[in-house]
Every structure is written in C-alpha cells, then in structure tokens.
Short mmCIF file of C-alpha atoms in Angstrom, two decimals:
data_model
loop_
_atom_site.label_atom_id
_atom_site.label_comp_id
_atom_site.label_asym_id
_atom_site.label_seq_id
_atom_site.Cartn_x
_atom_site.Cartn_y
_atom_site.Cartn_z
CA MET A 1331 12.29 105.00 -77.91
CA ALA A 1332 15.17 105.45 -75.44
CA LEU A 1333 18.45 103.70 -76.29
CA PHE A 1334 18.19 101.38 -73.28
CA ASP A 1335 14.78 100.11 -74.44
CA HIS A 1336 16.70 98.15 -77.07
CA LYS A 1337 18.18 94.73 -76.38
CA ILE A 1338 21.96 94.39 -76.02
CA SER A 1339 22.18 92.62 -79.39
CA GLU A 1340 20.44 95.60 -81.05
CA LEU A 1341 22.69 98.15 -79.32
CA HIS A 1342 25.69 96.09 -80.42
CA GLU A 1343 24.45 96.28 -84.01
CA PHE A 1344 23.92 100.07 -83.75
CA LEU A 1345 27.53 100.45 -82.58
CA HIS A 1346 28.93 98.48 -85.50
CA LYS A 1347 26.74 100.27 -88.04
CA LYS A 1348 28.10 103.53 -86.56
CA GLU A 1349 24.54 104.62 -85.74
CA VAL A 1350 25.55 105.22 -82.14
CA LYS A 1351 28.82 105.60 -80.23
CA VAL A 1352 29.91 104.05 -76.95
CA SER A 1353 30.27 107.56 -75.54
CA GLU A 1354 26.61 108.23 -76.43
CA LEU A 1355 25.53 105.15 -74.47
CA VAL A 1356 27.51 106.38 -71.47
CA GLU A 1357 26.05 109.91 -71.80
CA GLU A 1358 22.54 108.40 -72.04
CA ALA A 1359 23.15 106.67 -68.68
CA TYR A 1360 24.44 109.80 -66.92
CA GLN A 1361 21.72 112.04 -68.38
CA ARG A 1362 19.01 109.62 -67.26
CA ILE A 1363 20.60 109.42 -63.79
CA GLN A 1364 20.60 113.21 -63.63
CA GLN A 1365 16.92 113.30 -64.64
CA VAL A 1366 15.49 110.63 -62.33
CA ASP A 1367 17.96 109.50 -59.67
CA SER A 1368 17.01 112.27 -57.26
CA LYS A 1369 13.61 110.47 -57.07
CA VAL A 1370 14.79 106.85 -57.24
CA GLN A 1371 18.11 107.18 -55.37
CA ALA A 1372 19.56 103.99 -56.84
CA PHE A 1373 23.21 105.10 -57.09
CA LEU A 1374 25.61 105.68 -54.19
CA THR A 1375 28.76 106.47 -56.21
CA LEU A 1376 29.24 107.48 -59.86
CA ASP A 1377 32.42 106.83 -61.85
CA GLU A 1378 31.92 109.54 -64.49
CA GLU A 1379 35.50 110.50 -65.31
CA LYS A 1380 36.74 106.93 -65.83
CA ALA A 1381 33.57 105.88 -67.67
CA ARG A 1382 33.83 108.75 -70.17
CA SER A 1383 37.52 108.19 -70.74
CA LYS A 1384 37.00 104.44 -71.33
CA ALA A 1385 34.09 105.16 -73.71
CA LYS A 1386 36.40 107.36 -75.78
CA GLN A 1387 39.00 104.56 -75.99
CA LEU A 1388 36.37 102.01 -76.98
CA ASP A 1389 34.99 104.34 -79.67
CA GLU A 1390 38.46 104.51 -81.19
CA ALA A 1391 38.83 100.71 -81.12
CA LEU A 1392 35.43 100.05 -82.72
CA GLY A 1393 35.90 97.64 -85.62
CA SER A 1394 38.73 95.71 -83.92
CA ASP A 1395 38.36 92.01 -83.04
CA GLU A 1396 37.73 92.88 -79.40
CA SER A 1397 34.77 95.07 -80.34
CA LYS A 1398 32.97 92.01 -81.71
CA GLN A 1399 32.22 90.95 -78.13
CA LEU A 1400 28.55 91.50 -77.49
CA LEU A 1401 28.90 93.46 -74.26
CA TYR A 1402 31.49 95.80 -75.81
CA GLY A 1403 30.88 99.38 -74.62
CA MET A 1404 27.71 98.51 -72.67
CA PRO A 1405 27.13 100.62 -69.51
CA ILE A 1406 26.53 98.64 -66.30
CA GLY A 1407 25.67 99.38 -62.65
CA ILE A 1408 27.32 97.36 -59.87
CA LYS A 1409 25.87 96.54 -56.45
CA ASP A 1410 27.99 98.17 -53.78
CA ASN A 1411 29.10 94.91 -52.12
CA ILE A 1412 31.11 93.87 -55.20
CA VAL A 1413 34.70 95.05 -54.85
CA THR A 1414 35.81 97.54 -57.56
CA LYS A 1415 39.41 98.65 -57.79
CA ASP A 1416 39.87 102.37 -57.00
CA LEU A 1417 36.09 102.86 -56.86
CA ARG A 1418 34.53 103.24 -53.41
CA THR A 1419 32.86 100.07 -52.12
CA THR A 1420 30.79 100.64 -48.98
CA CYS A 1421 28.25 97.76 -48.74
CA ALA A 1422 25.95 100.71 -47.88
CA SER A 1423 27.49 100.70 -44.39
CA LYS A 1424 29.05 103.53 -42.38
CA ILE A 1425 31.76 101.08 -41.31
CA LEU A 1426 33.11 101.07 -44.91
CA GLU A 1427 32.17 104.62 -45.93
CA ASN A 1428 35.77 105.50 -46.93
CA PHE A 1429 36.89 102.12 -48.34
CA ASP A 1430 38.59 102.30 -51.76
CA PRO A 1431 39.63 98.74 -52.75
CA ILE A 1432 43.01 97.97 -54.31
CA TYR A 1433 41.77 95.00 -56.36
CA ASN A 1434 38.80 93.91 -58.46
CA ALA A 1435 36.28 91.14 -57.81
CA THR A 1436 36.57 88.31 -60.36
CA VAL A 1437 33.24 89.32 -61.96
CA MET A 1438 34.68 92.84 -62.45
CA GLU A 1439 37.76 91.39 -64.20
CA LYS A 1440 35.46 89.35 -66.44
CA LEU A 1441 33.36 92.43 -67.26
CA HIS A 1442 36.58 94.38 -67.90
CA ASN A 1443 37.65 91.68 -70.39
CA ALA A 1444 34.21 91.92 -72.03
CA HIS A 1445 34.77 95.73 -72.28
CA THR A 1446 31.71 96.88 -70.36
CA ILE A 1447 31.75 100.32 -68.73
CA THR A 1448 31.00 100.73 -65.02
CA ILE A 1449 28.64 103.68 -64.51
CA GLY A 1450 28.68 103.54 -60.72
CA LYS A 1451 27.87 101.62 -57.54
CA LEU A 1452 24.30 100.89 -56.51
CA ASN A 1453 22.53 101.24 -53.19
CA MET A 1454 21.57 98.17 -51.15
CA ASP A 1455 20.55 97.03 -47.69
CA GLU A 1456 23.61 97.30 -45.45
CA PHE A 1457 25.83 94.21 -45.99
CA ALA A 1458 22.93 92.78 -48.06
CA MET A 1459 20.80 92.30 -44.93
CA GLY A 1460 17.22 93.26 -45.74
CA SER A 1461 14.34 92.93 -48.18
CA SER A 1462 13.53 96.56 -48.91
CA THR A 1463 16.72 98.67 -49.28
CA GLU A 1464 15.53 100.67 -46.28
CA ASN A 1465 18.48 99.36 -44.23
CA SER A 1466 21.14 101.27 -46.22
CA GLY A 1467 23.45 103.37 -44.08
CA PHE A 1468 23.21 106.28 -46.57
CA GLN A 1469 19.84 106.60 -48.33
CA LYS A 1470 16.58 104.82 -49.11
CA THR A 1471 15.95 103.68 -52.68
CA TYR A 1472 12.43 104.06 -54.11
CA ASN A 1473 10.50 101.84 -56.52
CA PRO A 1474 10.26 103.53 -59.97
CA TRP A 1475 6.72 102.14 -60.43
CA ASN A 1476 5.46 103.90 -57.32
CA LEU A 1477 7.80 106.10 -55.32
CA ASN A 1478 5.84 105.40 -52.12
CA THR A 1479 6.80 101.70 -52.27
CA VAL A 1480 10.05 99.81 -51.69
CA PRO A 1481 12.10 98.44 -54.62
CA GLY A 1482 12.78 95.23 -52.67
CA GLY A 1483 16.17 94.21 -51.35
CA SER A 1484 18.92 93.76 -50.76
CA SER A 1485 19.70 94.50 -54.46
CA GLY A 1486 17.06 97.26 -54.55
CA GLY A 1487 19.39 99.79 -56.16
CA SER A 1488 20.38 97.28 -58.88
CA ALA A 1489 16.75 96.51 -59.80
CA ALA A 1490 15.50 100.11 -59.52
CA ALA A 1491 18.31 101.47 -61.76
CA VAL A 1492 17.43 98.99 -64.53
CA ALA A 1493 13.66 99.57 -64.17
CA ALA A 1494 14.17 103.36 -64.26
CA GLY A 1495 16.23 103.09 -67.48
CA GLU A 1496 19.42 104.46 -65.86
CA VAL A 1497 21.48 101.47 -67.06
CA PRO A 1498 20.56 98.61 -69.42
CA PHE A 1499 21.67 96.04 -66.84
CA SER A 1500 23.27 95.62 -63.43
CA LEU A 1501 24.82 93.06 -61.11
CA GLY A 1502 23.24 92.15 -57.79
CA SER A 1503 23.87 89.46 -55.19
CA ASP A 1504 21.38 86.92 -53.86
CA THR A 1505 21.64 85.29 -50.42
CA GLY A 1506 17.96 84.54 -49.77
CA GLY A 1507 16.19 86.18 -52.71
CA SER A 1508 18.04 89.48 -52.95
CA ILE A 1509 18.12 89.49 -56.79
CA ARG A 1510 14.77 87.84 -57.54
CA GLN A 1511 12.61 89.70 -55.00
CA PRO A 1512 13.65 93.23 -56.13
CA ALA A 1513 13.42 92.10 -59.78
CA ALA A 1514 9.81 91.08 -59.10
CA PHE A 1515 8.98 94.33 -57.27
CA CYS A 1516 10.57 96.45 -60.04
CA GLY A 1517 9.23 94.51 -63.05
CA VAL A 1518 12.61 93.39 -64.42
CA VAL A 1519 14.39 90.05 -64.96
CA GLY A 1520 16.71 88.79 -62.21
CA LEU A 1521 18.57 85.47 -62.01
CA LYS A 1522 20.23 83.76 -59.06
CA PRO A 1523 22.65 81.28 -60.68
CA THR A 1524 23.45 77.82 -59.28
CA TYR A 1525 25.77 78.11 -56.26
CA GLY A 1526 29.30 77.87 -57.70
CA ARG A 1527 28.40 79.01 -61.24
CA VAL A 1528 29.81 82.53 -60.65
CA SER A 1529 32.90 83.31 -58.58
CA ARG A 1530 32.30 84.97 -55.21
CA PHE A 1531 35.87 86.31 -55.02
CA GLY A 1532 35.52 90.02 -54.26
CA LEU A 1533 31.88 89.80 -53.18
CA VAL A 1534 31.88 91.08 -49.59
CA ALA A 1535 30.65 88.04 -47.68
CA PHE A 1536 27.33 87.97 -45.85
CA ALA A 1537 26.63 84.20 -45.75
CA SER A 1538 29.30 82.41 -47.77
CA SER A 1539 27.39 79.16 -48.33
CA LEU A 1540 24.39 81.03 -49.79
CA ASP A 1541 25.69 84.17 -51.59
CA GLN A 1542 25.70 84.29 -55.41
CA ILE A 1543 26.28 87.19 -57.82
CA GLY A 1544 23.78 87.40 -60.66
CA PRO A 1545 22.44 89.61 -63.49
CA ILE A 1546 19.45 92.00 -63.48
CA THR A 1547 18.23 93.06 -66.94
CA ARG A 1548 15.20 94.28 -68.90
CA ASN A 1549 14.72 90.98 -70.77
CA VAL A 1550 15.74 87.31 -70.65
CA GLU A 1551 18.11 87.40 -73.63
CA ASP A 1552 20.22 90.17 -72.09
CA ASN A 1553 20.26 88.26 -68.82
CA ALA A 1554 21.68 85.19 -70.56
CA TYR A 1555 24.41 87.27 -72.25
CA LEU A 1556 25.44 88.84 -68.95
CA LEU A 1557 25.54 85.48 -67.12
CA GLN A 1558 27.68 84.11 -69.96
CA ALA A 1559 30.23 86.87 -69.36
CA ILE A 1560 30.57 86.38 -65.59
CA SER A 1561 30.36 82.56 -65.26
CA GLY A 1562 33.17 80.05 -64.86
CA ILE A 1563 35.61 78.47 -62.42
CA ASP A 1564 37.97 80.78 -60.54
CA PRO A 1565 41.21 79.73 -58.77
CA HIS A 1566 40.56 82.52 -56.22
CA ASP A 1567 37.27 80.94 -55.09
CA SER A 1568 37.33 77.34 -53.85
CA THR A 1569 33.51 77.18 -54.02
CA SER A 1570 33.36 78.05 -57.73
CA ALA A 1571 32.46 74.90 -59.67
CA ASN A 1572 34.55 73.27 -62.37
CA VAL A 1573 31.56 72.89 -64.67
CA ALA A 1574 31.51 73.79 -68.36
CA VAL A 1575 29.70 77.07 -69.16
CA PRO A 1576 27.14 76.34 -71.89
CA ASN A 1577 25.96 78.89 -74.43
CA PHE A 1578 22.95 80.20 -72.51
CA VAL A 1579 21.60 82.20 -75.46
CA GLU A 1580 21.50 79.22 -77.83
CA GLY A 1581 18.79 77.64 -75.67
CA LEU A 1582 16.38 80.56 -76.19
CA THR A 1583 14.37 78.77 -78.87
CA GLY A 1584 10.88 79.49 -77.52
CA ASP A 1585 10.18 75.75 -77.76
CA ILE A 1586 8.94 74.18 -74.51
CA LYS A 1587 6.76 71.38 -75.95
CA GLY A 1588 6.65 68.42 -73.58
CA LEU A 1589 8.22 70.39 -70.70
CA ARG A 1590 7.11 69.12 -67.28
CA ILE A 1591 6.39 71.81 -64.67
CA ALA A 1592 5.96 71.26 -60.93
CA VAL A 1593 3.91 73.77 -58.93
CA PRO A 1594 4.46 73.39 -55.16
CA LYS A 1595 1.19 73.76 -53.25
CA GLU A 1596 3.16 75.54 -50.50
CA TYR A 1597 4.02 78.31 -53.02
CA ILE A 1598 0.43 79.16 -53.93
CA GLY A 1599 -1.20 78.49 -50.57
CA GLU A 1600 -1.66 80.43 -47.35
CA GLY A 1601 0.00 83.84 -47.11
CA VAL A 1602 0.13 84.39 -50.89
CA ASN A 1603 -1.85 87.42 -52.12
CA GLU A 1604 -4.85 86.50 -54.34
CA GLU A 1605 -3.66 88.68 -57.25
CA VAL A 1606 -0.22 87.06 -57.07
CA ARG A 1607 -1.74 83.56 -57.11
CA LYS A 1608 -3.96 84.48 -60.08
CA SER A 1609 -1.00 85.87 -62.06
CA VAL A 1610 0.88 82.59 -61.57
CA LEU A 1611 -2.11 80.47 -62.66
CA ASP A 1612 -2.51 82.72 -65.72
CA ALA A 1613 1.19 82.27 -66.50
CA LEU A 1614 0.78 78.49 -66.28
CA LYS A 1615 -2.06 78.72 -68.84
CA VAL A 1616 0.30 80.58 -71.19
CA LEU A 1617 2.95 77.87 -70.75
CA GLU A 1618 0.31 75.16 -71.30
CA GLY A 1619 -0.61 76.89 -74.54
CA LEU A 1620 3.04 76.55 -75.60
CA GLY A 1621 2.95 72.79 -75.06
CA ALA A 1622 4.11 72.37 -71.45
CA THR A 1623 2.25 70.40 -68.77
CA TRP A 1624 2.04 71.12 -65.04
CA GLU A 1625 1.08 69.31 -61.87
CA GLU A 1626 0.80 70.31 -58.23
CA VAL A 1627 3.52 68.85 -56.00
CA SER A 1628 4.69 69.29 -52.41
CA LEU A 1629 7.96 70.63 -51.00
CA PRO A 1630 7.03 69.63 -47.43
CA HIS A 1631 10.03 71.14 -45.63
CA SER A 1632 9.76 74.58 -47.23
CA LYS A 1633 7.74 75.80 -44.25
CA TYR A 1634 10.92 75.52 -42.14
CA ALA A 1635 13.09 77.31 -44.72
CA THR A 1636 12.78 80.86 -43.33
CA ALA A 1637 13.73 79.80 -39.78
CA ALA A 1638 16.64 77.64 -41.00
CA TYR A 1639 17.84 80.41 -43.32
CA TYR A 1640 17.92 83.14 -40.69
CA LEU A 1641 19.83 80.91 -38.27
CA LEU A 1642 22.39 79.80 -40.88
CA SER A 1643 22.86 83.15 -42.63
CA SER A 1644 23.13 85.04 -39.32
CA SER A 1645 25.65 82.51 -38.00
CA GLU A 1646 27.81 82.92 -41.11
CA ALA A 1647 27.38 86.70 -40.95
CA SER A 1648 28.50 86.88 -37.32
CA SER A 1649 31.69 85.09 -38.36
CA ASN A 1650 32.22 86.99 -41.66
CA LEU A 1651 31.64 90.43 -40.15
CA ALA A 1652 34.17 89.88 -37.36
CA ARG A 1653 36.82 91.31 -39.73
CA PHE A 1654 35.31 94.81 -39.42
CA ASP A 1655 37.01 95.72 -36.17
CA GLY A 1656 38.50 99.17 -36.81
CA VAL A 1657 42.06 97.81 -36.95
CA ARG A 1658 42.98 97.34 -40.61
CA TYR A 1659 40.50 99.27 -42.75
CA GLY A 1660 37.13 100.99 -42.69
CA TYR A 1661 35.71 103.17 -39.94
CA ARG A 1662 37.56 103.44 -36.62
CA THR A 1663 36.03 105.11 -33.58
CA PRO A 1664 37.94 108.29 -32.60
CA ASN A 1665 37.27 107.85 -28.87
CA ALA A 1666 38.54 104.44 -27.78
CA GLU A 1667 40.54 104.10 -24.57
CA ASN A 1668 41.87 100.57 -25.13
CA LEU A 1669 41.65 97.68 -27.64
CA ILE A 1670 38.41 96.17 -26.31
CA ASP A 1671 36.90 99.65 -26.32
CA LEU A 1672 38.06 100.11 -29.95
CA TYR A 1673 36.28 96.91 -31.07
CA LYS A 1674 33.11 97.69 -29.15
CA LYS A 1675 32.71 101.32 -30.14
CA THR A 1676 33.79 100.88 -33.77
CA ARG A 1677 31.25 98.13 -34.33
CA SER A 1678 28.40 99.73 -32.39
CA GLU A 1679 28.92 103.08 -34.17
CA GLY A 1680 29.67 101.59 -37.61
CA PHE A 1681 26.98 98.91 -38.02
CA GLY A 1682 23.26 99.62 -38.43
CA GLU A 1683 20.42 98.07 -36.40
CA GLU A 1684 19.63 95.16 -38.74
CA VAL A 1685 23.29 94.12 -39.04
CA LYS A 1686 23.71 94.17 -35.25
CA ARG A 1687 20.51 92.15 -34.85
CA ARG A 1688 21.80 89.42 -37.16
CA ILE A 1689 25.30 89.35 -35.66
CA MET A 1690 23.74 88.84 -32.22
CA LEU A 1691 21.36 86.13 -33.47
CA GLY A 1692 24.24 84.34 -35.25
CA THR A 1693 26.61 84.57 -32.30
CA PHE A 1694 23.87 83.14 -30.07
CA ALA A 1695 23.18 80.24 -32.49
CA LEU A 1696 26.89 79.37 -32.62
CA SER A 1697 27.51 79.60 -28.87
CA SER A 1698 28.48 76.34 -27.15
CA GLY A 1699 25.22 75.82 -25.26
CA TYR A 1700 22.98 76.36 -28.31
CA TYR A 1701 25.03 75.13 -31.30
CA ASP A 1702 23.36 71.69 -31.45
CA ALA A 1703 19.86 73.01 -30.79
CA TYR A 1704 19.95 75.75 -33.43
CA TYR A 1705 22.82 75.83 -35.92
CA LYS A 1706 23.16 72.06 -36.31
CA LYS A 1707 19.38 71.57 -36.50
CA ALA A 1708 19.15 74.29 -39.19
CA GLN A 1709 21.84 72.49 -41.24
CA GLN A 1710 19.83 69.25 -40.99
CA VAL A 1711 16.71 71.09 -42.19
CA ARG A 1712 18.73 72.49 -45.08
CA THR A 1713 19.63 68.94 -46.14
CA LEU A 1714 15.93 67.96 -46.07
CA ILE A 1715 14.99 71.02 -48.18
CA LYS A 1716 17.67 70.12 -50.74
CA LYS A 1717 16.31 66.53 -50.82
CA ASP A 1718 12.77 67.86 -51.46
CA PHE A 1719 14.03 69.65 -54.58
CA GLU A 1720 15.98 66.58 -55.77
CA ASP A 1721 12.87 64.39 -55.40
CA VAL A 1722 10.73 66.79 -57.46
CA PHE A 1723 13.42 67.19 -60.14
CA GLU A 1724 13.47 63.42 -60.72
CA LYS A 1725 10.08 63.81 -62.42
CA TYR A 1726 9.90 67.45 -63.52
CA ASP A 1727 12.07 69.86 -65.55
CA VAL A 1728 11.33 73.09 -63.64
CA ILE A 1729 9.47 74.28 -60.56
CA ILE A 1730 7.26 77.36 -60.95
CA GLY A 1731 5.56 79.65 -58.45
CA PRO A 1732 5.38 83.33 -57.48
CA THR A 1733 8.62 85.16 -56.65
CA THR A 1734 7.06 87.06 -53.74
CA PRO A 1735 3.86 86.53 -51.73
CA THR A 1736 2.74 90.16 -52.31
CA PRO A 1737 3.51 93.10 -54.62
CA ALA A 1738 5.88 95.83 -53.36
CA PHE A 1739 4.84 97.18 -49.97
CA LYS A 1740 4.91 100.79 -48.82
CA ILE A 1741 8.08 102.42 -47.53
CA GLY A 1742 8.17 102.24 -43.74
CA GLU A 1743 5.36 99.65 -43.59
CA LYS A 1744 7.44 96.69 -42.34
CA ILE A 1745 10.75 98.21 -41.23
CA ASP A 1746 9.80 98.05 -37.52
CA ASP A 1747 8.56 94.48 -37.77
CA PRO A 1748 11.56 92.29 -38.61
CA LEU A 1749 9.59 89.01 -38.56
CA THR A 1750 7.06 90.21 -41.16
CA MET A 1751 9.96 91.54 -43.23
CA TYR A 1752 11.77 88.19 -43.01
CA ALA A 1753 8.62 86.34 -44.14
CA ASN A 1754 8.77 88.34 -47.36
CA ASP A 1755 11.55 86.01 -48.61
CA LEU A 1756 9.45 82.94 -47.93
CA LEU A 1757 9.36 81.81 -51.59
CA THR A 1758 12.94 82.67 -52.57
CA ILE A 1759 14.91 81.32 -49.57
CA PRO A 1760 14.52 77.55 -50.31
CA VAL A 1761 16.30 78.08 -53.66
CA ASN A 1762 19.41 79.42 -51.88
CA LEU A 1763 19.36 76.67 -49.25
CA ALA A 1764 19.26 74.05 -52.04
CA GLY A 1765 21.84 75.90 -54.19
CA VAL A 1766 19.73 75.63 -57.36
CA PRO A 1767 19.19 78.39 -59.98
CA GLY A 1768 16.06 80.56 -60.00
CA ILE A 1769 14.86 83.46 -62.17
CA SER A 1770 12.14 86.06 -61.69
CA VAL A 1771 10.35 87.40 -64.78
CA PRO A 1772 7.46 89.91 -64.91
CA CYS A 1773 4.09 88.13 -65.07
CA GLY A 1774 1.44 90.77 -64.38
CA PHE A 1775 0.41 93.89 -62.48
CA THR A 1776 -1.83 94.76 -59.57
CA ASN A 1777 -2.69 98.40 -58.79
CA GLY A 1778 0.09 99.50 -61.13
CA LEU A 1779 2.75 97.40 -59.35
CA PRO A 1780 4.60 94.55 -61.12
CA LEU A 1781 4.39 90.89 -60.09
CA GLY A 1782 7.10 88.27 -60.62
CA LEU A 1783 7.01 84.63 -61.76
CA GLN A 1784 9.76 82.45 -60.30
CA ILE A 1785 11.18 79.61 -62.42
CA ILE A 1786 13.51 77.23 -60.56
CA GLY A 1787 15.77 74.67 -62.27
CA LYS A 1788 18.09 71.76 -61.50
CA HIS A 1789 21.70 72.35 -60.44
CA PHE A 1790 23.66 73.98 -63.32
CA ASP A 1791 20.62 73.84 -65.62
CA GLU A 1792 20.26 77.59 -66.21
CA VAL A 1793 19.75 76.73 -69.90
CA THR A 1794 16.30 75.22 -69.20
CA VAL A 1795 15.40 78.01 -66.76
CA TYR A 1796 16.21 80.61 -69.45
CA ARG A 1797 14.37 78.63 -72.15
CA VAL A 1798 11.13 78.60 -70.11
CA ALA A 1799 11.52 82.26 -69.04
CA HIS A 1800 12.19 83.34 -72.63
CA ALA A 1801 9.24 81.35 -74.04
CA PHE A 1802 6.93 82.96 -71.46
CA GLU A 1803 8.36 86.42 -72.14
CA GLN A 1804 7.87 86.05 -75.91
CA ALA A 1805 4.24 85.02 -75.38
CA THR A 1806 3.44 88.04 -73.15
CA ASN A 1807 4.10 91.79 -73.09
CA TYR A 1808 4.74 92.43 -69.40
CA HIS A 1809 8.47 93.02 -69.93
CA LYS A 1810 7.71 95.84 -72.38
CA GLU A 1811 5.88 97.93 -69.76
CA LYS A 1812 7.89 100.78 -68.26
CA PRO A 1813 7.34 102.96 -65.21
CA GLU A 1814 6.63 106.62 -65.87
CA LEU A 1815 8.89 108.72 -63.72
#
C-alpha cells in the first residue's frame, strides 16, 4: 500500500509513532511524480529545494505542540492560479509565464500556519477558462484512468495529481464547476465551498462573484480537514463571510436517518448519459438504505443557467483581465511602436484562444447598447436560480444529482466546439450562481471511467454536505479504486 493511500489522520499517526518521517512523505511525492507525471502532466512547476528543506525542519520539530496539527508535514499541490510567494504562478498562460509573486494568497498563509509542504503548482485551463485542461498555455493534462481522455477542468491538474497518487491532496478553484467536474472525471472528492467561506485574496480573478477555492482529496474525511484549515474571514477579502467555522470532521457520523433529499428532474433528464443516471439512482438506493428519503423536485430556471453563467463570468473576466496589459508585470511584446500597439500586441500574443473569446463576449455584453439586454438580464436570471434553490431548501436538507452529464470525454473531442464544451458544466453552474456549497464524490464506473455524485447544501451548511457524502462513501467502495498507470 502506497503512503498516500492512507488517510491524513493515519499519516499523522505514523509521523508521531516515528514510523515515517515528513521527509519520506515529500520524497514519496517527488518519486511518484518522477514515475508518472510524464504521462499525466499534472505539474507545471516543482518546488523541490524548498520542500525538502522544510521537511527537514519539520522532522526536527516533530513532538512539539505545533506538530500536533493534523496537516503537519503533509505534501500538497496548488492550482497555478493561487498566488505563491517566490514560486512561479502562471495561471497556465503565456502572459504570466515569468511571474514570481512577492506575496502569498491567504489560503497559502493558512496552509503555512498548518505546516503543510507545497510540492509544486498544478496545470489548469488558462485563467481557469475551460472544462478539460486542454486550454493550458503550456501542456495538456491527461486523465490517470484513461490517458486518452481529459481530466476535466479547469482544475484538471489538481484532480489528476491526487488521482495519480502524486500528492495526497490539492487545492483547486471553482467558478462554474472547476473543482467538482474534474473530481468526478478523475474519481476523487472535490468540494466547492459556500461563496465567502474561503478567502479569495491571492486567487487570480476570473469571475469574482463566482470564484471559490476548495479542496480535492482521496476521501471525504481528508476533504473536511483541508477545508477546516483554509476557511474563515479575511480582512484582505471583503467578500469573505464573517461566519463561524464549524468543526467539519465532527459531523462525519455516518448517521443520515430522517434526512430529506431533493432530486431535481432537470438533473436526471434530457442530455444526461444513461449510465450516469443509473449510478445516481443506485446511489439514492444506498442513501435510502441508510435511512434517508428522497423526492423528485424541479429547479425550473436551471435550463437558463449556462447562458446566464457565460454572460456573467465573461463580463467579469473582461474587466478582471484588463490588468494584463504589458505595463507592470507579465509578458510584454518586444515589437510595439506606441502604447496602443503595446496593449494590442501584448494581449493578442499573450492570451490563448479561449481567453480571447471570453473577453470579447464579456466586453460585448457590457457595452452600452447591450448591457440591459444581456448582462442585466443574466443577473435577473441568477436571482431566479438562487430563489429556486431557496424554495427547495425550505423542505429538503440536500439536493442530489450527477456531477456531470457524461463520463470523461476523449482528448480533442470537444475542443473545437465551444458550445458543446460549455454544456458540460450544465449541472455544476447553478451551484456557483446561487453561491451554495457542492461536493462531488465517486459513485460508479462506466467503461473503466469514474462517475461523480453531486451533493448540494444550504448556504454555509458544508457540515450536512460532508455528513451525507461521508455516509455514502462508507457504504460503498468506489473511493478505494485506483487507476493503474
């Protein structure tokens, strides 16, 4: 059994019983990366020197009060749009290919205080725009379960690295499903927290009203520990919520007797693969066996979610990405004749196709003649989608459905068809528009590819989401399956 097949709590125990050292955990990560990353291509940058030196320090401090923290000495991978001091942060874009930040994101400070060790930065769709990690400016990432298929996106590197056993856990970011969709495709556990639960300070902005950082892990318990470490209000982020952080792990009792589950008919209807639908219905039987009840409900405005999302997120992106102009940092074109030329050439040479497409769509939606018809209308739809969720949550504890309409698709299959690619986030997008928490846990396989079950909760009720996910995980063995690389 590889070290990273153990839960964090077990690794923590091994450390304190002196059965394993922090430096051995770090070496395990780098050895595994050396063995398999040429196939998976999850990592963009490794931080070997600093990681080994920190591991040595933590080995020496083992036994101190600080070493009692559960994440002490645990290796972690970080999505490359989370700012890391003195460690290259590119957002998988040529426009930031030489950017070495001078400060840490808040989540990095929190992980530093928990004494985790950063192994390196993980590949992603450029500026988090994509559903397959084929839009990276540097390399494609491959799904460890089948190297001919995509790992999902935009946090494809984060999910693939955990699935391939390169790190026990990683951080991703989720704007319209970018943690949950790759978690489903790669057979791991991925949570998008409630908007405001985790600070966005130091997360390079794509769509500020939708982005959330969240954990990707091998099991639900580890996920809860990692969320515990990164949650909380932050004076640097005015959108972080002043809400108490509960003990997420305490809720993992396995007891869901009397739990009321809503299953939206829109989530298991047209466009959802038959195997995916069957896996969800089988999962509901498991939850029924544990004492929960479920009923079909309707989220009538969810059919407008994809259109509203792409208008809103692209509008915010066109505004957020205006800062990459070749003046202060990042790539600057060598052949500009004047200032306007500098802006134009820097951005057209530095940004990839998908990023340009979304900037243009967003700029169009925000332009004076179209603002009311598109941007404002999309905001009104967002309000209706949020109201749909609130109405359902008056009667039910959680909403359950598939994470994705299909299993992982083949590399290159949808890259030239943006609309089909966008439809892939059909089931995850409404969660971001409403700002509620959602988790994806493995719930079956089809043709050797994992399928994901999505569990959605009320605002700031990650405790219930984890309780249901954990109860399901304990009653099944899907999370124990591993890809053979």
